[in-house]
mmCIF file of C-alpha atoms in Angstrom:
data_model
loop_
_atom_site.group_PDB
_atom_site.id
_atom_site.type_symbol
_atom_site.label_atom_id
_atom_site.label_comp_id
_atom_site.label_asym_id
_atom_site.label_seq_id
_atom_site.Cartn_x
_atom_site.Cartn_y
_atom_site.Cartn_z
ATOM 1 C CA MET Z 843 -0.520 0.560 0.063
ATOM 2 C CA ALA Z 844 1.195 3.187 -0.902
ATOM 3 C CA ILE Z 845 1.914 5.174 2.252
ATOM 4 C CA ILE Z 846 1.739 9.452 1.817
ATOM 5 C CA THR Z 847 3.834 11.739 5.834
ATOM 6 C CA LEU Z 848 2.366 14.594 6.656
ATOM 7 C CA THR Z 849 4.340 16.731 8.522
ATOM 8 C CA THR Z 850 3.009 20.616 8.945
ATOM 9 C CA ASP Z 851 1.949 23.570 11.373
ATOM 10 C CA LEU Z 852 -2.173 22.836 10.569
ATOM 11 C CA GLY Z 853 -2.561 21.572 14.348
ATOM 12 C CA ASP Z 854 -5.386 19.340 15.331
ATOM 13 C CA LYS Z 855 -8.196 22.668 15.717
ATOM 14 C CA ASP Z 856 -9.254 23.963 12.198
ATOM 15 C CA ILE Z 857 -10.152 22.948 8.955
ATOM 16 C CA TYR Z 858 -6.559 22.852 7.377
ATOM 17 C CA GLN Z 859 -5.427 19.320 7.925
ATOM 18 C CA ALA Z 860 -8.524 17.748 7.315
ATOM 19 C CA ALA Z 861 -9.500 19.216 4.266
ATOM 20 C CA LEU Z 862 -5.786 18.107 3.026
ATOM 21 C CA LYS Z 863 -6.658 14.822 4.038
ATOM 22 C CA GLY Z 864 -9.536 14.786 1.837
ATOM 23 C CA SER Z 865 -7.798 15.921 -0.501
ATOM 24 C CA ILE Z 866 -6.112 13.055 -0.705
ATOM 25 C CA LEU Z 867 -8.342 10.753 -0.152
ATOM 26 C CA LYS Z 868 -10.134 11.390 -2.558
ATOM 27 C CA LEU Z 869 -7.427 11.770 -5.846
ATOM 28 C CA LEU Z 870 -6.184 8.009 -4.562
ATOM 29 C CA PRO Z 871 -8.994 6.509 -1.641
ATOM 30 C CA THR Z 872 -6.136 3.124 -0.810
ATOM 31 C CA VAL Z 873 -2.791 5.449 -0.296
ATOM 32 C CA ASN Z 874 -1.748 4.851 3.762
ATOM 33 C CA ILE Z 875 -2.083 8.250 5.399
ATOM 34 C CA VAL Z 876 0.604 8.659 8.239
ATOM 35 C CA ASP Z 877 0.737 12.294 9.926
ATOM 36 C CA ILE Z 878 4.502 12.605 11.589
ATOM 37 C CA THR Z 879 3.123 14.991 13.160
ATOM 38 C CA ASN Z 880 0.893 18.530 12.518
ATOM 39 C CA SER Z 881 1.152 20.190 15.364
ATOM 40 C CA VAL Z 882 4.778 22.181 14.175
ATOM 41 C CA ALA Z 883 4.991 25.604 14.987
ATOM 42 C CA ALA Z 884 4.149 28.200 12.870
ATOM 43 C CA TYR Z 885 6.242 28.809 9.660
ATOM 44 C CA ASN Z 886 8.274 27.099 12.240
ATOM 45 C CA ILE Z 887 11.744 25.355 9.068
ATOM 46 C CA GLN Z 888 14.178 24.299 10.619
ATOM 47 C CA GLN Z 889 11.232 22.122 13.812
ATOM 48 C CA ALA Z 890 10.021 20.420 11.139
ATOM 49 C CA ALA Z 891 13.527 19.411 9.745
ATOM 50 C CA PHE Z 892 14.984 18.388 12.721
ATOM 51 C CA ILE Z 893 11.861 15.740 13.587
ATOM 52 C CA LEU Z 894 11.580 14.935 9.408
ATOM 53 C CA LYS Z 895 15.619 14.123 8.936
ATOM 54 C CA ASN Z 896 15.163 11.842 12.379
ATOM 55 C CA SER Z 897 11.934 9.976 10.998
ATOM 56 C CA PHE Z 898 11.579 10.119 7.368
ATOM 57 C CA TYR Z 899 14.083 6.020 7.047
ATOM 58 C CA TYR Z 900 12.238 4.437 9.535
ATOM 59 C CA PHE Z 901 8.972 4.512 6.608
ATOM 60 C CA PRO Z 902 10.042 1.872 3.949
ATOM 61 C CA ASP Z 903 11.446 2.816 0.607
ATOM 62 C CA ASP Z 904 9.739 4.954 -1.802
ATOM 63 C CA THR Z 905 7.008 7.064 1.551
ATOM 64 C CA VAL Z 906 6.458 10.335 -0.321
ATOM 65 C CA HIS Z 907 6.795 12.832 2.436
ATOM 66 C CA LEU Z 908 4.443 15.910 1.671
ATOM 67 C CA ILE Z 909 6.119 18.969 3.879
ATOM 68 C CA GLY Z 910 2.876 21.784 4.607
ATOM 69 C CA ILE Z 911 4.960 24.228 6.594
ATOM 70 C CA ASP Z 912 5.442 28.345 4.502
ATOM 71 C CA THR Z 913 3.418 27.163 2.058
ATOM 72 C CA VAL Z 914 1.458 29.362 0.991
ATOM 73 C CA TYR Z 915 2.144 31.348 -3.096
ATOM 74 C CA ASN Z 916 4.914 33.525 -3.377
ATOM 75 C CA GLU Z 917 6.247 34.099 -6.819
ATOM 76 C CA ASP Z 918 9.930 33.789 -4.627
ATOM 77 C CA THR Z 919 9.421 30.477 -3.648
ATOM 78 C CA ARG Z 920 9.246 27.298 -5.557
ATOM 79 C CA TYR Z 921 7.509 24.119 -5.154
ATOM 80 C CA LEU Z 922 9.797 21.247 -5.622
ATOM 81 C CA ALA Z 923 9.396 17.556 -5.426
ATOM 82 C CA ILE Z 924 12.343 15.468 -4.534
ATOM 83 C CA ARG Z 925 14.197 11.621 -4.244
ATOM 84 C CA TYR Z 926 16.683 11.509 -2.044
ATOM 85 C CA LYS Z 927 17.817 7.865 -0.250
ATOM 86 C CA ASN Z 928 14.890 6.294 -2.449
ATOM 87 C CA HIS Z 929 12.212 8.225 -0.520
ATOM 88 C CA TYR Z 930 10.343 10.937 -1.834
ATOM 89 C CA PHE Z 931 9.322 15.019 -0.496
ATOM 90 C CA VAL Z 932 7.179 17.273 -1.974
ATOM 91 C CA GLY Z 933 7.273 20.618 0.041
ATOM 92 C CA ALA Z 934 8.207 24.108 -0.452
ATOM 93 C CA ASP Z 935 11.587 25.622 -1.576
ATOM 94 C CA ASN Z 936 12.444 27.787 1.511
ATOM 95 C CA GLY Z 937 15.094 26.139 3.399
ATOM 96 C CA ILE Z 938 13.457 23.420 4.775
ATOM 97 C CA PHE Z 939 15.003 20.478 1.928
ATOM 98 C CA SER Z 940 18.499 21.772 3.260
ATOM 99 C CA LEU Z 941 17.668 21.541 6.768
ATOM 100 C CA MET Z 942 17.157 17.897 6.254
ATOM 101 C CA PHE Z 943 19.630 16.244 3.571
ATOM 102 C CA ASP Z 944 23.350 15.600 4.167
ATOM 103 C CA LYS Z 945 24.329 14.896 0.111
ATOM 104 C CA ASP Z 946 22.402 16.205 -2.651
ATOM 105 C CA PRO Z 947 19.231 14.793 -3.526
ATOM 106 C CA ASP Z 948 19.238 11.805 -6.390
ATOM 107 C CA GLU Z 949 16.555 13.819 -8.615
ATOM 108 C CA ILE Z 950 15.014 17.855 -8.394
ATOM 109 C CA VAL Z 951 12.443 18.583 -10.601
ATOM 110 C CA GLU Z 952 9.693 22.812 -9.875
ATOM 111 C CA ILE Z 953 6.615 20.788 -9.941
ATOM 112 C CA ASN Z 954 4.802 22.418 -13.104
ATOM 113 C CA ILE Z 955 0.988 21.653 -12.385
ATOM 114 C CA MET Z 956 -1.339 23.857 -12.553
ATOM 115 C CA GLN Z 957 -3.080 25.841 -9.787
ATOM 116 C CA ASP Z 958 -7.101 25.163 -9.137
ATOM 117 C CA LEU Z 959 -7.594 28.744 -8.470
ATOM 118 C CA LYS Z 960 -10.539 27.382 -5.859
ATOM 119 C CA PHE Z 961 -7.252 26.515 -3.601
ATOM 120 C CA LEU Z 962 -5.333 29.818 -4.874
ATOM 121 C CA HIS Z 963 -4.968 30.249 -0.516
ATOM 122 C CA PHE Z 964 -4.271 26.723 -0.256
ATOM 123 C CA PRO Z 965 -1.829 24.867 -2.098
ATOM 124 C CA LEU Z 966 -0.921 22.559 0.071
ATOM 125 C CA ALA Z 967 -4.435 20.759 -0.801
ATOM 126 C CA ASP Z 968 -4.295 20.567 -4.883
ATOM 127 C CA ILE Z 969 -0.936 20.776 -5.960
ATOM 128 C CA PHE Z 970 1.163 19.593 -3.363
ATOM 129 C CA VAL Z 971 -1.222 16.774 -2.935
ATOM 130 C CA LYS Z 972 -1.022 16.460 -7.028
ATOM 131 C CA ALA Z 973 2.148 15.886 -7.293
ATOM 132 C CA ALA Z 974 2.413 13.362 -4.224
ATOM 133 C CA CYS Z 975 -0.680 10.847 -5.140
ATOM 134 C CA HIS Z 976 1.435 10.907 -8.418
ATOM 135 C CA LEU Z 977 4.873 10.290 -6.690
ATOM 136 C CA ALA Z 978 3.204 7.525 -4.526
ATOM 137 C CA LYS Z 979 0.641 5.888 -7.405
ATOM 138 C CA SER Z 980 4.703 5.279 -8.699
ATOM 139 C CA GLY Z 981 4.959 7.674 -11.195
ATOM 140 C CA LYS Z 982 7.876 9.759 -12.428
ATOM 141 C CA LEU Z 983 8.946 13.281 -11.109
ATOM 142 C CA THR Z 984 9.522 14.660 -15.083
ATOM 143 C CA GLN Z 985 5.745 14.220 -15.390
ATOM 144 C CA ILE Z 986 4.568 17.066 -12.863
ATOM 145 C CA GLY Z 987 8.279 19.067 -13.206
ATOM 146 C CA ILE Z 988 10.999 20.340 -14.844
ATOM 147 C CA PRO Z 989 14.288 19.279 -13.615
ATOM 148 C CA VAL Z 990 16.240 21.835 -11.578
ATOM 149 C CA SER Z 991 19.592 21.298 -9.663
ATOM 150 C CA ASP Z 992 19.673 23.615 -6.983
ATOM 151 C CA ILE Z 993 17.597 24.134 -3.661
ATOM 152 C CA GLU Z 994 17.255 26.822 -1.356
ATOM 153 C CA LYS Z 995 20.301 27.111 1.448
ATOM 154 C CA LYS Z 996 20.178 27.372 4.800
ATOM 155 C CA MET Z 997 22.722 27.838 7.650
ATOM 156 C CA THR Z 998 22.433 25.798 10.307
ATOM 157 C CA LEU Z 999 24.156 26.050 13.708
ATOM 158 C CA GLN Z 1000 27.673 23.629 14.063
ATOM 159 C CA PRO Z 1001 28.967 23.223 17.354
ATOM 160 C CA VAL Z 1002 32.202 23.941 18.056
ATOM 161 C CA ILE Z 1003 35.948 23.248 18.666
ATOM 162 C CA GLU Z 1004 37.734 24.914 21.097
ATOM 163 C CA LYS Z 1005 40.990 23.442 21.990
ATOM 164 C CA ASN Z 1006 39.523 20.666 24.978
ATOM 165 C CA LEU Z 1007 35.933 22.270 24.812
ATOM 166 C CA ILE Z 1008 33.376 21.702 22.095
ATOM 167 C CA LYS Z 1009 30.155 24.513 22.069
ATOM 168 C CA GLY Z 1010 26.772 23.543 21.132
ATOM 169 C CA VAL Z 1011 23.151 24.896 21.608
ATOM 170 C CA VAL Z 1012 19.753 23.473 22.401
ATOM 171 C CA ILE Z 1013 17.800 22.971 19.335
ATOM 172 C CA TYR Z 1014 15.427 21.256 20.217
ATOM 173 C CA ILE Z 1015 12.605 20.430 23.180
ATOM 174 C CA ASP Z 1016 10.281 18.018 22.350
ATOM 175 C CA SER Z 1017 7.421 17.154 23.713
ATOM 176 C CA PHE Z 1018 9.593 15.612 27.071
ATOM 177 C CA GLN Z 1019 10.868 17.738 27.849
ATOM 178 C CA ASN Z 1020 14.387 16.755 27.450
ATOM 179 C CA VAL Z 1021 16.919 19.210 26.161
ATOM 180 C CA ILE Z 1022 17.958 17.924 22.594
ATOM 181 C CA THR Z 1023 21.590 19.654 21.962
ATOM 182 C CA ASN Z 1024 23.360 20.560 17.377
ATOM 183 C CA ILE Z 1025 26.098 18.176 18.748
ATOM 184 C CA THR Z 1026 25.750 14.472 17.718
ATOM 185 C CA LYS Z 1027 27.106 11.137 18.299
ATOM 186 C CA GLU Z 1028 29.743 11.151 15.555
ATOM 187 C CA PHE Z 1029 30.934 14.517 16.782
ATOM 188 C CA PHE Z 1030 31.553 13.524 20.034
ATOM 189 C CA ASN Z 1031 32.574 10.184 19.802
ATOM 190 C CA THR Z 1032 35.617 12.047 17.547
ATOM 191 C CA VAL Z 1033 37.170 14.886 19.751
ATOM 192 C CA GLN Z 1034 36.465 12.808 23.192
ATOM 193 C CA GLN Z 1035 39.066 10.512 21.686
ATOM 194 C CA GLY Z 1036 38.115 7.785 25.174
ATOM 195 C CA ARG Z 1037 38.743 11.071 27.334
ATOM 196 C CA ARG Z 1038 36.289 12.031 30.098
ATOM 197 C CA PHE Z 1039 34.367 14.510 29.912
ATOM 198 C CA MET Z 1040 32.457 17.542 31.824
ATOM 199 C CA LEU Z 1041 29.211 18.997 30.427
ATOM 200 C CA SER Z 1042 27.192 22.036 31.729
ATOM 201 C CA PHE Z 1043 25.079 24.594 31.058
ATOM 202 C CA LYS Z 1044 22.837 27.215 33.096
ATOM 203 C CA ARG Z 1045 22.674 27.932 36.455
ATOM 204 C CA ASN Z 1046 26.555 26.022 37.317
ATOM 205 C CA GLU Z 1047 25.135 22.477 36.152
ATOM 206 C CA THR Z 1048 27.324 19.705 35.224
ATOM 207 C CA ILE Z 1049 27.055 16.281 33.819
ATOM 208 C CA ASN Z 1050 30.475 14.067 33.760
ATOM 209 C CA HIS Z 1051 28.768 10.573 32.455
ATOM 210 C CA LEU Z 1052 26.792 9.558 29.347
ATOM 211 C CA SER Z 1053 24.038 7.255 30.377
ATOM 212 C CA TRP Z 1054 22.332 4.814 28.038
ATOM 213 C CA HIS Z 1055 18.389 4.704 29.264
ATOM 214 C CA TYR Z 1056 16.711 7.415 30.828
ATOM 215 C CA ASN Z 1057 16.172 5.821 33.875
ATOM 216 C CA GLU Z 1058 19.849 5.126 34.687
ATOM 217 C CA VAL Z 1059 19.739 7.254 37.659
ATOM 218 C CA PRO Z 1060 17.535 7.946 40.390
ATOM 219 C CA GLU Z 1061 14.180 9.166 39.793
ATOM 220 C CA GLY Z 1062 14.045 13.941 38.953
ATOM 221 C CA GLU Z 1063 17.916 13.796 38.132
ATOM 222 C CA LYS Z 1064 19.618 14.963 35.843
ATOM 223 C CA LEU Z 1065 21.439 12.995 32.634
ATOM 224 C CA CYS Z 1066 22.572 13.433 29.634
ATOM 225 C CA LEU Z 1067 22.680 10.435 26.252
ATOM 226 C CA PHE Z 1068 22.373 10.195 22.254
ATOM 227 C CA GLY Z 1069 19.185 9.275 22.030
ATOM 228 C CA ILE Z 1070 17.117 8.471 18.853
ATOM 229 C CA SER Z 1071 18.868 10.900 16.591
ATOM 230 C CA ASP Z 1072 21.687 10.205 17.452
ATOM 231 C CA HIS Z 1073 21.723 13.584 19.098
ATOM 232 C CA LEU Z 1074 23.311 14.720 23.019
ATOM 233 C CA GLU Z 1075 20.426 15.098 24.609
ATOM 234 C CA ILE Z 1076 19.583 16.617 28.392
ATOM 235 C CA ALA Z 1077 16.644 14.902 30.112
ATOM 236 C CA ILE Z 1078 15.400 14.689 33.952
ATOM 237 C CA ASN Z 1079 14.456 11.027 34.433
ATOM 238 C CA LYS Z 1080 10.684 11.336 34.332
ATOM 239 C CA GLY Z 1081 11.311 15.573 34.388
ATOM 240 C CA ASN Z 1082 10.867 18.138 32.803
ATOM 241 C CA ALA Z 1083 14.383 18.847 32.031
ATOM 242 C CA SER Z 1084 13.942 21.989 30.272
ATOM 243 C CA GLY Z 1085 11.352 23.249 33.106
ATOM 244 C CA LEU Z 1086 13.747 22.605 36.372
ATOM 245 C CA LEU Z 1087 16.696 23.169 34.119
ATOM 246 C CA GLY Z 1088 16.453 26.754 33.069
ATOM 247 C CA LEU Z 1089 16.826 25.639 29.574
ATOM 248 C CA ASN Z 1090 15.550 26.820 26.203
ATOM 249 C CA LEU Z 1091 16.261 26.311 22.282
ATOM 250 C CA GLY Z 1092 19.174 28.219 21.557
ATOM 251 C CA ASP Z 1093 20.686 28.483 25.033
ATOM 252 C CA SER Z 1094 25.064 26.863 25.263
ATOM 253 C CA VAL Z 1095 26.054 24.004 26.472
ATOM 254 C CA ILE Z 1096 29.775 23.456 26.727
ATOM 255 C CA ILE Z 1097 31.726 20.285 26.936
ATOM 256 C CA ASP Z 1098 34.532 19.947 28.311
ATOM 257 C CA PHE Z 1099 36.815 17.044 27.609
ATOM 258 C CA LEU Z 1100 39.775 16.419 30.481
ATOM 259 C CA ASP Z 1101 42.117 14.991 29.704
ATOM 260 C CA SER Z 1102 45.333 15.443 27.226
#
């Protein structure tokens, strides 16, 4: 069965999500629609990119991922359909793809489907749906668009190495209030090289041990680990790390390696 996933900022209180799903089912009644999330903060492509980047590869090959973030018509923004790592992505070329992809896509087209005027203010339910359903039915990218070679670029904050330090920042806070940084497991291991470390952040809080599980410490105690996204997380076992530790998006974290 064909799969179309949704990653949007439409929420669940208005008609928009229902209109989007109904439009998909009109064109492809047998498709399996999967919500990755419809609760992205409005227009927040960084948040959407983080969620989709760390979830899409759990789906079968040829899954179509429809991205509904900042898709209202703008004469300077293209709509793209992309093949990347055996998956398809349909979305606005607003920088989100550069935040999601670790390498160049395999194929890109600028969608040239004619928009129905009754959907003028909601291209998600028209152009995007038609493109996604076409791909879900094993249609070719070149049948819905013109090949292009580039995508809009946006820069992401990268961790910085200074002598025996890694300086990182908080990039995401999940629904459990776990605090996720921009320091990946691969980056950490490359710099650490077996050395002991001290992780420090707001309020002079420190952690000097990597955990494998959230419950390795007593309830209410803080810990750090590499979670499902392979990014370093600061958490509290069955607690609210962001609120209790005062950590918010953009806050700094420092890892000091103690042995030379």
